[in-house]
Amino acid sequence: MPLPIINSIATWILKKRFHQIELFIKYPNEVQEELLFNLLKTAENTVLGRQYDFNSIKTYEAFSERVPVSSYEELESMIEQTRCGMQNIFWPSQIKWFAKSSGTTNAKSKFIPVSSEALENCHYKASKDLLSLYLNNNEDSKLFVGKSLRLGGSKELYQDNNTFFGDLSAILIDNMPIWAEFSSTPSNRVSLMGNWEVKLQAIIEETIQEDVTSLAGVPSWMLVLLNKALEVTEKNTIHEIWPNAEVYFHGGVSFDPYRDQYKKLFPKKDFNYYEIYNASEGFFAIQDQNNSNELLLMLDYGIFYEFIPLDTYGKPNQKIIRLAEVELDKNYALVITTNSGLWRYSIGDTVRFTSLNPYRIRVTGRTKHHINVFGEELMVENTDQAIARACELTQNEVVDYTVAPIFMKDKEKGAHEWMIEFKYPPKDLALFSSLLDQCIQDVNSDYEAKRYNNMTLNQLKVNVARQGLFYDWLKENDKLGGQHKIPRLSNERTYLEQLKSMQIISI
């Protein structure tokens, strides 16, 4: 069948889903409430369902009063029992897949259960919805004339007690429907290679001869791949390698610090960028408009959402609300109940609503990744925006960064200390530091107040990282490739001190 016909058929099929998306946009709270009670009904005869008597829960209030909010540590024993072969503990259908994740910083591995329902009705459904939303906004797309270059994790699947674990991307690739495998590159064999550096070369060798029309992956790692591809092919832009490339689907870390670098790689003005928000625990939100920084919260993926206002998070007066109660421009810690049996699970992410009709969000950071040592409530969203602006003003480009507090000592005031790896060292570090400090004040009024007349905080300090420092740190910690990323912000100095100790060491 000719490729243009395949493109037309695939586009028509995917656009049919858009009418269902319109339904939950119109009736968001009703869809979420119905979903919650379907989850409770489905799991009422599990061990957990009997413990909390899911059968008798008829209101959201009863659900919130009876079922506690849980962290991974509180669910770990049940998850381990399931990994050892016991079933029907927190979800009735057999769970044999576990997405192994250590998060950004935690060295201890987490094994997130992935049910068959979550694979089909969340992860794969979201992949199709991403295409549906994109095609709905881009009528002339030729997406299916070529292939999608996917850059996933770097871990193969391992079998243990008749269950399997590995990166979520490895699980998705292993269970990938035929339509997705047919339209993707590189091959499954290369996609699942464990050695990142060998895999990088293999991806380039397989894909430079393909007609790539879209790309998908984490911005920081995709940037490494694209720059390497230019080096190997001796081209100046990615369009010279893949002239029909029309969109990059990205997620995992903020795109703001990398946006200008991507514009140089993809100089065509009509090239599109679409952001997604997914994790091992589920797929949550998709950019639904061209040239937007807002993500549509997807409400019919088998995930029930709750939110904890960040100013009460972890405190005795912690408040938990459902979707109908959220407000604009407030930071919330995300709590999810899923069709993999995660009940009121605190995922560790923070979000901010930019729209309530429909519900659109921005991911602002992690509950553990913000700085509030001096009452400044600095979020990753703030620092990503500020460093992108400072780079724009000084014509600099950033590879990676992390920030930690300088604690008050004796009569010395506090400050923030940055470690920044630039593509090229700034010509005037003092100017860059001053502009960065001002840019943070512009996006965070609490930081601005603490900086007023150096009342509480002195101006931030910038360390210029040697080339490859962050890559070396990730390599030493076995975190190359995939979803791994640098911890941006921390209330303590562990990561910064590790990086400083490696500054003059060549690994």
Short mmCIF file of C-alpha atoms in Angstrom, two decimals:
data_model
loop_
_atom_site.label_atom_id
_atom_site.label_comp_id
_atom_site.label_asym_id
_atom_site.label_seq_id
_atom_site.Cartn_x
_atom_site.Cartn_y
_atom_site.Cartn_z
CA MET A 1 0.00 0.00 0.00
CA PRO A 2 1.48 3.43 -0.96
CA LEU A 3 2.72 5.51 1.98
CA PRO A 4 0.40 8.50 1.31
CA ILE A 5 -2.63 6.17 1.55
CA ILE A 6 -1.28 4.68 4.81
CA ASN A 7 -0.82 8.21 6.11
CA SER A 8 -4.42 9.13 5.24
CA ILE A 9 -5.91 5.98 6.82
CA ALA A 10 -3.86 6.33 10.02
CA THR A 11 -4.80 10.02 10.29
CA TRP A 12 -8.52 9.23 9.87
CA ILE A 13 -8.45 6.48 12.52
CA LEU A 14 -6.61 8.60 15.07
CA LYS A 15 -8.83 11.64 14.59
CA LYS A 16 -11.92 9.59 15.55
CA ARG A 17 -10.59 9.47 19.12
CA PHE A 18 -10.70 13.27 19.35
CA HIS A 19 -14.49 13.20 19.92
CA GLN A 20 -13.97 11.10 23.08
CA ILE A 21 -11.39 13.60 24.30
CA GLU A 22 -13.95 16.36 23.79
CA LEU A 23 -16.33 14.42 26.06
CA PHE A 24 -14.05 14.47 29.12
CA ILE A 25 -13.16 18.08 28.40
CA LYS A 26 -16.89 18.91 28.60
CA TYR A 27 -17.65 16.73 31.66
CA PRO A 28 -14.31 16.45 33.50
CA ASN A 29 -15.48 16.01 37.08
CA GLU A 30 -18.23 13.54 36.14
CA VAL A 31 -15.73 11.45 34.17
CA GLN A 32 -13.30 11.42 37.10
CA GLU A 33 -15.97 10.45 39.65
CA GLU A 34 -17.27 7.62 37.48
CA LEU A 35 -13.70 6.41 36.97
CA LEU A 36 -13.03 6.35 40.73
CA PHE A 37 -16.05 4.18 41.47
CA ASN A 38 -15.21 1.85 38.58
CA LEU A 39 -11.73 1.37 40.10
CA LEU A 40 -13.22 0.69 43.52
CA LYS A 41 -15.74 -1.79 42.07
CA THR A 42 -13.03 -3.58 40.08
CA ALA A 43 -10.76 -4.01 43.12
CA GLU A 44 -13.37 -4.62 45.84
CA ASN A 45 -12.39 -8.31 46.27
CA THR A 46 -8.65 -7.74 46.45
CA VAL A 47 -6.85 -7.92 49.78
CA LEU A 48 -6.73 -4.14 49.93
CA GLY A 49 -10.34 -3.83 48.75
CA ARG A 50 -11.56 -6.02 51.59
CA GLN A 51 -9.32 -4.25 54.12
CA TYR A 52 -10.89 -0.86 53.34
CA ASP A 53 -14.30 -2.28 52.36
CA PHE A 54 -14.32 -0.75 48.89
CA ASN A 55 -17.79 -2.22 48.32
CA SER A 56 -19.35 0.19 50.83
CA ILE A 57 -17.62 3.34 49.56
CA LYS A 58 -20.28 5.38 47.77
CA THR A 59 -18.87 8.91 47.95
CA TYR A 60 -15.54 10.63 47.38
CA GLU A 61 -15.61 11.79 51.00
CA ALA A 62 -15.81 8.18 52.22
CA PHE A 63 -12.95 7.23 49.92
CA SER A 64 -10.73 10.06 51.16
CA GLU A 65 -11.51 9.35 54.82
CA ARG A 66 -10.98 5.59 54.63
CA VAL A 67 -8.04 5.10 52.24
CA PRO A 68 -4.77 6.73 53.35
CA VAL A 69 -2.37 8.59 51.09
CA SER A 70 0.70 6.40 50.60
CA SER A 71 4.33 6.73 49.58
CA TYR A 72 6.26 3.99 47.78
CA GLU A 73 7.83 2.89 51.06
CA GLU A 74 4.39 2.28 52.53
CA LEU A 75 3.32 0.18 49.52
CA GLU A 76 6.63 -1.64 49.06
CA SER A 77 5.80 -4.78 51.06
CA MET A 78 2.63 -5.42 49.01
CA ILE A 79 4.50 -4.77 45.76
CA GLU A 80 7.26 -7.19 46.79
CA GLN A 81 4.68 -9.89 47.57
CA THR A 82 3.26 -9.45 44.08
CA ARG A 83 6.74 -9.64 42.56
CA CYS A 84 7.18 -12.95 44.40
CA GLY A 85 4.08 -14.38 42.74
CA MET A 86 1.16 -13.44 44.99
CA GLN A 87 -1.73 -11.83 43.11
CA ASN A 88 -5.00 -10.05 43.89
CA ILE A 89 -3.38 -7.99 46.64
CA PHE A 90 -4.11 -4.47 45.32
CA TRP A 91 -5.40 -5.20 41.79
CA PRO A 92 -7.47 -8.18 40.58
CA SER A 93 -5.87 -8.92 37.21
CA GLN A 94 -2.45 -10.54 37.09
CA ILE A 95 0.44 -8.10 37.37
CA LYS A 96 3.61 -9.46 35.84
CA TRP A 97 5.30 -6.24 34.71
CA PHE A 98 7.18 -3.87 37.01
CA ALA A 99 8.76 -0.63 35.85
CA LYS A 100 12.07 -0.31 37.65
CA SER A 101 12.81 3.26 38.62
CA SER A 102 15.13 4.98 41.07
CA GLY A 103 13.63 8.40 40.39
CA THR A 104 16.07 11.26 39.97
CA THR A 105 18.02 10.88 43.16
CA ASN A 106 17.04 7.83 45.18
CA ALA A 107 19.65 5.08 44.80
CA LYS A 108 17.15 2.47 46.02
CA SER A 109 15.22 0.91 43.15
CA LYS A 110 11.46 1.19 43.00
CA PHE A 111 9.33 -1.42 41.24
CA ILE A 112 6.15 0.21 39.97
CA PRO A 113 3.40 -2.28 39.06
CA VAL A 114 2.15 -2.10 35.47
CA SER A 115 -1.08 -3.97 34.77
CA SER A 116 -2.33 -5.02 31.35
CA GLU A 117 -5.12 -2.44 31.78
CA ALA A 118 -2.53 0.30 32.32
CA LEU A 119 -0.56 -0.79 29.26
CA GLU A 120 -3.59 -0.71 26.98
CA ASN A 121 -5.84 1.97 28.48
CA CYS A 122 -3.17 4.37 29.70
CA HIS A 123 0.27 4.15 28.08
CA TYR A 124 -0.65 2.94 24.59
CA LYS A 125 -3.89 4.93 24.58
CA ALA A 126 -1.86 8.04 25.41
CA SER A 127 0.55 7.36 22.56
CA LYS A 128 -2.38 7.31 20.14
CA ASP A 129 -3.94 10.38 21.76
CA LEU A 130 -0.70 12.31 21.37
CA LEU A 131 -0.88 11.64 17.66
CA SER A 132 -4.63 12.42 17.57
CA LEU A 133 -4.15 15.82 19.17
CA TYR A 134 -1.18 16.64 16.98
CA LEU A 135 -2.99 15.62 13.78
CA ASN A 136 -6.11 17.53 14.80
CA ASN A 137 -3.99 20.69 14.98
CA ASN A 138 -1.91 19.98 11.86
CA GLU A 139 -4.21 19.01 9.00
CA ASP A 140 -1.41 18.77 6.43
CA SER A 141 0.82 16.48 8.50
CA LYS A 142 2.70 13.70 6.70
CA LEU A 143 3.65 12.00 9.95
CA PHE A 144 3.04 8.43 8.74
CA VAL A 145 4.88 8.82 5.47
CA GLY A 146 8.05 8.24 7.51
CA LYS A 147 9.05 6.90 10.92
CA SER A 148 9.32 8.12 14.49
CA LEU A 149 12.79 8.11 16.03
CA ARG A 150 12.27 6.97 19.62
CA LEU A 151 14.91 7.39 22.28
CA GLY A 152 13.93 5.29 25.27
CA GLY A 153 15.63 3.64 28.21
CA SER A 154 18.79 1.61 28.16
CA LYS A 155 17.80 -1.43 30.19
CA GLU A 156 16.65 -4.82 29.01
CA LEU A 157 13.92 -6.80 30.76
CA TYR A 158 14.78 -9.23 33.53
CA GLN A 159 12.69 -12.19 34.66
CA ASP A 160 12.18 -12.97 38.33
CA ASN A 161 9.55 -15.34 39.85
CA ASN A 162 7.54 -15.32 36.61
CA THR A 163 7.42 -11.53 36.68
CA PHE A 164 9.43 -9.08 34.59
CA PHE A 165 11.08 -5.79 35.43
CA GLY A 166 13.00 -3.11 33.59
CA ASP A 167 12.68 0.47 32.35
CA LEU A 168 9.11 1.43 31.47
CA SER A 169 10.28 2.03 27.91
CA ALA A 170 11.57 -1.56 27.75
CA ILE A 171 8.19 -2.87 28.93
CA LEU A 172 6.37 -0.74 26.37
CA ILE A 173 8.68 -1.82 23.55
CA ASP A 174 8.35 -5.49 24.53
CA ASN A 175 4.54 -5.23 24.41
CA MET A 176 4.38 -2.77 21.52
CA PRO A 177 1.47 -3.19 19.10
CA ILE A 178 2.39 -3.93 15.50
CA TRP A 179 1.29 -0.51 14.24
CA ALA A 180 3.71 1.22 16.60
CA GLU A 181 6.65 -1.05 15.83
CA PHE A 182 6.11 -0.67 12.09
CA SER A 183 6.28 3.12 12.32
CA SER A 184 9.27 3.36 14.69
CA THR A 185 13.04 3.42 14.46
CA PRO A 186 15.54 2.16 15.64
CA SER A 187 14.79 -1.55 15.90
CA ASN A 188 13.76 -3.12 19.20
CA ARG A 189 17.18 -4.75 19.44
CA VAL A 190 18.96 -1.41 19.37
CA SER A 191 16.33 0.37 21.48
CA LEU A 192 16.89 -2.08 24.34
CA MET A 193 20.69 -2.04 24.33
CA GLY A 194 22.10 -1.63 27.84
CA ASN A 195 25.31 0.28 27.09
CA TRP A 196 24.34 3.90 26.33
CA GLU A 197 27.51 4.79 24.44
CA VAL A 198 27.34 1.71 22.19
CA LYS A 199 23.61 2.23 21.76
CA LEU A 200 24.11 5.86 20.70
CA GLN A 201 26.31 4.83 17.78
CA ALA A 202 23.95 1.99 16.82
CA ILE A 203 20.94 4.33 16.75
CA ILE A 204 22.73 6.72 14.42
CA GLU A 205 23.83 3.91 12.10
CA GLU A 206 20.25 2.57 11.86
CA THR A 207 18.36 5.84 11.59
CA ILE A 208 20.37 8.14 9.30
CA GLN A 209 19.12 6.20 6.27
CA GLU A 210 15.48 6.31 7.42
CA ASP A 211 12.89 8.93 6.53
CA VAL A 212 12.32 10.27 10.05
CA THR A 213 9.25 12.50 10.35
CA SER A 214 9.05 12.74 14.16
CA LEU A 215 11.31 12.31 17.18
CA ALA A 216 10.47 11.39 20.77
CA GLY A 217 12.60 11.39 23.93
CA VAL A 218 14.01 13.33 26.87
CA PRO A 219 15.44 16.70 25.67
CA SER A 220 18.83 16.39 27.37
CA TRP A 221 19.57 12.92 25.96
CA MET A 222 18.02 13.64 22.56
CA LEU A 223 20.34 16.65 22.30
CA VAL A 224 23.34 14.35 22.78
CA LEU A 225 22.04 12.04 20.04
CA LEU A 226 21.31 14.85 17.58
CA ASN A 227 24.68 16.55 18.04
CA LYS A 228 26.40 13.20 17.56
CA ALA A 229 24.38 12.61 14.38
CA LEU A 230 25.54 15.97 13.00
CA GLU A 231 29.12 15.10 13.85
CA VAL A 232 28.93 11.71 12.13
CA THR A 233 27.17 12.98 9.01
CA GLU A 234 29.09 16.29 8.86
CA LYS A 235 25.80 18.18 8.43
CA ASN A 236 24.86 21.56 9.89
CA THR A 237 21.21 20.98 10.78
CA ILE A 238 19.00 17.97 11.46
CA HIS A 239 16.82 18.90 8.48
CA GLU A 240 19.78 18.04 6.25
CA ILE A 241 19.71 14.49 7.67
CA TRP A 242 15.92 14.10 7.91
CA PRO A 243 14.33 16.72 5.62
CA ASN A 244 10.76 15.57 6.40
CA ALA A 245 11.07 15.83 10.19
CA GLU A 246 8.11 17.91 11.38
CA VAL A 247 7.71 17.44 15.16
CA TYR A 248 9.63 16.58 18.32
CA PHE A 249 7.62 14.99 21.19
CA HIS A 250 9.45 15.62 24.45
CA GLY A 251 9.06 15.11 28.19
CA GLY A 252 10.94 14.10 31.33
CA VAL A 253 12.64 17.45 31.96
CA SER A 254 11.71 21.05 31.20
CA PHE A 255 12.30 22.08 27.61
CA ASP A 256 12.96 25.74 28.50
CA PRO A 257 16.76 25.52 29.02
CA TYR A 258 17.19 23.66 25.71
CA ARG A 259 14.70 25.46 23.44
CA ASP A 260 17.18 27.78 21.72
CA GLN A 261 19.59 24.92 21.04
CA TYR A 262 16.82 22.92 19.36
CA LYS A 263 15.82 25.89 17.22
CA LYS A 264 19.35 25.90 15.80
CA LEU A 265 19.14 22.16 15.09
CA PHE A 266 15.66 22.49 13.51
CA PRO A 267 15.68 25.96 11.87
CA LYS A 268 12.47 25.49 9.86
CA LYS A 269 9.86 27.88 11.25
CA ASP A 270 7.03 25.36 10.88
CA PHE A 271 8.80 22.65 12.91
CA ASN A 272 6.64 21.70 15.92
CA TYR A 273 7.37 20.82 19.55
CA TYR A 274 4.85 18.84 21.60
CA GLU A 275 5.32 18.15 25.30
CA ILE A 276 4.07 15.14 27.27
CA TYR A 277 3.93 14.31 30.97
CA ASN A 278 4.34 10.65 31.76
CA ALA A 279 6.09 8.46 34.33
CA SER A 280 6.44 4.82 35.33
CA GLU A 281 3.18 5.22 37.27
CA GLY A 282 1.14 6.43 34.32
CA PHE A 283 0.62 8.87 31.48
CA PHE A 284 -0.95 12.09 32.73
CA ALA A 285 -1.01 15.02 30.31
CA ILE A 286 -0.39 16.02 26.69
CA GLN A 287 0.12 19.34 24.97
CA ASP A 288 -3.06 19.84 22.94
CA GLN A 289 -2.29 23.13 21.15
CA ASN A 290 0.47 24.20 18.78
CA ASN A 291 3.05 26.60 20.23
CA SER A 292 1.80 26.14 23.80
CA ASN A 293 3.45 25.43 27.14
CA GLU A 294 0.28 24.02 28.69
CA LEU A 295 -0.62 20.33 28.96
CA LEU A 296 -4.15 18.94 28.82
CA LEU A 297 -4.80 16.68 31.83
CA MET A 298 -6.03 13.36 30.40
CA LEU A 299 -8.97 12.20 32.50
CA ASP A 300 -9.99 8.81 31.06
CA TYR A 301 -6.80 6.76 31.37
CA GLY A 302 -7.81 4.82 34.47
CA ILE A 303 -6.18 7.41 36.76
CA PHE A 304 -8.08 9.31 39.45
CA TYR A 305 -6.37 12.55 40.45
CA GLU A 306 -6.08 14.28 43.81
CA PHE A 307 -3.95 17.22 44.85
CA ILE A 308 -2.19 18.47 47.97
CA PRO A 309 -1.58 22.25 48.13
CA LEU A 310 2.19 22.49 48.43
CA ASP A 311 2.01 24.95 51.33
CA THR A 312 0.38 22.19 53.42
CA TYR A 313 2.33 19.21 52.01
CA GLY A 314 3.76 16.96 54.73
CA LYS A 315 2.39 19.15 57.51
CA PRO A 316 -0.15 18.26 60.22
CA ASN A 317 -2.73 20.41 58.43
CA GLN A 318 -2.09 18.72 55.07
CA LYS A 319 -5.14 19.15 52.85
CA ILE A 320 -6.10 16.82 50.00
CA ILE A 321 -8.56 17.92 47.32
CA ARG A 322 -10.05 16.48 44.13
CA LEU A 323 -9.94 17.97 40.67
CA ALA A 324 -13.13 20.03 41.08
CA GLU A 325 -11.52 22.02 43.92
CA VAL A 326 -8.21 23.08 42.38
CA GLU A 327 -7.34 26.74 41.79
CA LEU A 328 -5.28 28.50 39.17
CA ASP A 329 -1.57 29.19 39.66
CA LYS A 330 -1.14 27.26 42.91
CA ASN A 331 1.48 24.52 43.28
CA TYR A 332 0.07 21.09 44.13
CA ALA A 333 1.67 17.76 44.96
CA LEU A 334 0.10 15.10 42.74
CA VAL A 335 -1.70 12.06 44.23
CA ILE A 336 -2.96 9.29 41.93
CA THR A 337 -5.17 6.21 42.11
CA THR A 338 -4.57 3.95 39.11
CA ASN A 339 -5.68 0.89 37.19
CA SER A 340 -2.44 -0.80 38.28
CA GLY A 341 -3.53 -0.79 41.93
CA LEU A 342 -1.74 2.29 43.22
CA TRP A 343 -4.23 3.71 45.71
CA ARG A 344 -3.82 7.37 46.66
CA TYR A 345 -0.15 7.21 45.74
CA SER A 346 1.92 10.36 46.25
CA ILE A 347 4.01 10.36 43.08
CA GLY A 348 6.38 13.12 44.16
CA ASP A 349 5.65 15.56 41.31
CA THR A 350 4.29 19.08 41.63
CA VAL A 351 1.98 20.74 39.12
CA ARG A 352 0.31 24.12 38.61
CA PHE A 353 -3.02 24.65 36.83
CA THR A 354 -2.94 27.18 34.02
CA SER A 355 -6.56 26.61 32.96
CA LEU A 356 -9.67 25.16 34.62
CA ASN A 357 -11.77 24.85 31.46
CA PRO A 358 -10.34 22.62 30.19
CA TYR A 359 -7.98 21.45 32.92
CA ARG A 360 -4.48 22.26 31.75
CA ILE A 361 -1.30 22.10 33.81
CA ARG A 362 2.40 22.80 33.90
CA VAL A 363 4.79 20.47 35.71
CA THR A 364 6.65 22.64 38.22
CA GLY A 365 9.04 20.17 39.85
CA ARG A 366 9.31 17.51 42.50
CA THR A 367 8.24 17.57 46.14
CA LYS A 368 11.84 16.76 47.06
CA HIS A 369 13.36 19.06 44.45
CA HIS A 370 12.78 22.59 45.56
CA ILE A 371 14.69 24.96 47.83
CA ASN A 372 12.92 26.43 50.82
CA VAL A 373 15.76 26.83 53.31
CA PHE A 374 15.13 30.56 53.66
CA GLY A 375 11.41 30.72 52.87
CA GLU A 376 12.02 31.35 49.17
CA GLU A 377 9.92 28.41 47.84
CA LEU A 378 12.08 28.08 44.74
CA MET A 379 10.68 25.58 42.24
CA VAL A 380 12.36 23.92 39.25
CA GLU A 381 9.93 25.75 36.99
CA ASN A 382 11.38 29.05 38.32
CA THR A 383 15.02 28.12 37.75
CA ASP A 384 14.36 26.63 34.31
CA GLN A 385 12.63 29.83 33.21
CA ALA A 386 15.31 32.06 34.75
CA ILE A 387 18.31 30.27 33.27
CA ALA A 388 16.65 30.17 29.84
CA ARG A 389 16.10 33.94 30.03
CA ALA A 390 19.64 34.64 31.29
CA CYS A 391 21.06 32.56 28.43
CA GLU A 392 18.90 34.45 25.93
CA LEU A 393 20.15 37.80 27.26
CA THR A 394 23.82 36.75 27.16
CA GLN A 395 23.77 34.47 24.09
CA ASN A 396 24.81 31.45 26.15
CA GLU A 397 23.70 27.82 26.03
CA VAL A 398 23.38 25.48 29.02
CA VAL A 399 24.08 21.75 29.02
CA ASP A 400 22.94 21.08 32.60
CA TYR A 401 22.79 22.61 36.07
CA THR A 402 22.05 21.98 39.73
CA VAL A 403 21.47 24.31 42.69
CA ALA A 404 21.96 23.98 46.45
CA PRO A 405 21.78 26.35 49.42
CA ILE A 406 24.73 28.04 51.09
CA PHE A 407 23.65 27.83 54.69
CA MET A 408 23.88 30.74 57.09
CA LYS A 409 26.94 30.50 59.32
CA ASP A 410 27.72 32.75 62.26
CA LYS A 411 26.80 36.20 60.91
CA GLU A 412 27.09 35.22 57.25
CA LYS A 413 23.89 35.39 55.22
CA GLY A 414 22.69 32.53 53.07
CA ALA A 415 22.69 32.24 49.30
CA HIS A 416 22.15 29.77 46.47
CA GLU A 417 25.11 28.06 44.83
CA TRP A 418 24.85 26.91 41.22
CA MET A 419 26.90 24.45 39.22
CA ILE A 420 26.31 25.16 35.51
CA GLU A 421 27.82 23.39 32.53
CA PHE A 422 27.74 25.75 29.55
CA LYS A 423 28.20 24.74 25.93
CA TYR A 424 30.78 27.52 25.84
CA PRO A 425 32.01 29.37 28.97
CA PRO A 426 30.36 32.80 29.40
CA LYS A 427 32.52 35.78 28.44
CA ASP A 428 31.47 37.65 31.58
CA LEU A 429 30.57 35.32 34.45
CA ALA A 430 29.82 38.20 36.84
CA LEU A 431 27.29 39.64 34.39
CA PHE A 432 25.67 36.26 33.80
CA SER A 433 25.41 35.63 37.57
CA SER A 434 23.83 39.03 38.15
CA LEU A 435 21.32 38.58 35.33
CA LEU A 436 20.43 35.07 36.49
CA ASP A 437 19.82 36.36 40.02
CA GLN A 438 17.55 39.09 38.67
CA CYS A 439 15.69 36.67 36.40
CA ILE A 440 14.89 34.46 39.41
CA GLN A 441 13.57 37.50 41.28
CA ASP A 442 11.38 38.28 38.26
CA VAL A 443 9.66 34.85 38.39
CA ASN A 444 9.63 34.25 42.17
CA SER A 445 8.39 36.99 44.50
CA ASP A 446 9.47 35.07 47.62
CA TYR A 447 13.05 34.94 46.39
CA GLU A 448 12.81 38.61 45.45
CA ALA A 449 11.72 39.49 48.98
CA LYS A 450 14.59 37.55 50.56
CA ARG A 451 17.05 39.21 48.18
CA TYR A 452 15.79 42.77 48.84
CA ASN A 453 18.81 44.78 49.99
CA ASN A 454 20.55 41.43 50.68
CA MET A 455 18.27 41.23 53.71
CA THR A 456 18.28 37.43 54.01
CA LEU A 457 20.04 36.15 50.91
CA ASN A 458 23.17 37.31 49.16
CA GLN A 459 23.44 37.16 45.37
CA LEU A 460 23.73 33.63 44.05
CA LYS A 461 27.11 32.09 43.28
CA VAL A 462 27.83 30.36 39.95
CA ASN A 463 30.44 27.64 39.46
CA VAL A 464 31.30 26.91 35.83
CA ALA A 465 31.41 23.14 35.42
CA ARG A 466 34.08 21.56 33.26
CA GLN A 467 32.91 20.01 30.00
CA GLY A 468 31.31 16.61 30.57
CA LEU A 469 30.99 16.96 34.36
CA PHE A 470 27.29 16.09 34.54
CA TYR A 471 27.68 13.27 32.02
CA ASP A 472 30.50 11.84 34.15
CA TRP A 473 28.36 12.12 37.31
CA LEU A 474 25.51 10.25 35.62
CA LYS A 475 27.91 7.61 34.28
CA GLU A 476 29.48 7.06 37.70
CA ASN A 477 26.00 6.59 39.16
CA ASP A 478 24.88 4.23 36.35
CA LYS A 479 22.31 6.73 35.09
CA LEU A 480 23.24 7.22 31.42
CA GLY A 481 20.40 7.51 28.92
CA GLY A 482 16.67 6.93 29.20
CA GLN A 483 14.69 8.92 31.75
CA HIS A 484 17.65 9.67 34.02
CA LYS A 485 18.26 13.30 34.80
CA ILE A 486 20.25 15.62 37.03
CA PRO A 487 18.57 16.68 40.30
CA ARG A 488 18.00 20.38 39.66
CA LEU A 489 17.26 21.67 43.17
CA SER A 490 17.95 20.36 46.65
CA ASN A 491 17.56 21.61 50.20
CA GLU A 492 20.93 20.06 51.04
CA ARG A 493 24.36 20.04 49.40
CA THR A 494 25.04 16.34 48.71
CA TYR A 495 24.80 16.44 44.89
CA LEU A 496 26.57 19.76 44.56
CA GLU A 497 29.47 18.58 46.71
CA GLN A 498 29.76 15.37 44.69
CA LEU A 499 29.96 17.41 41.50
CA LYS A 500 32.49 19.82 42.98
CA SER A 501 34.69 16.90 44.00
CA MET A 502 34.61 15.66 40.38
CA GLN A 503 35.40 19.05 38.84
CA ILE A 504 39.07 18.30 38.25
CA ILE A 505 38.73 14.55 37.84
CA SER A 506 38.61 13.09 34.34
CA ILE A 507 36.66 9.83 34.35
#
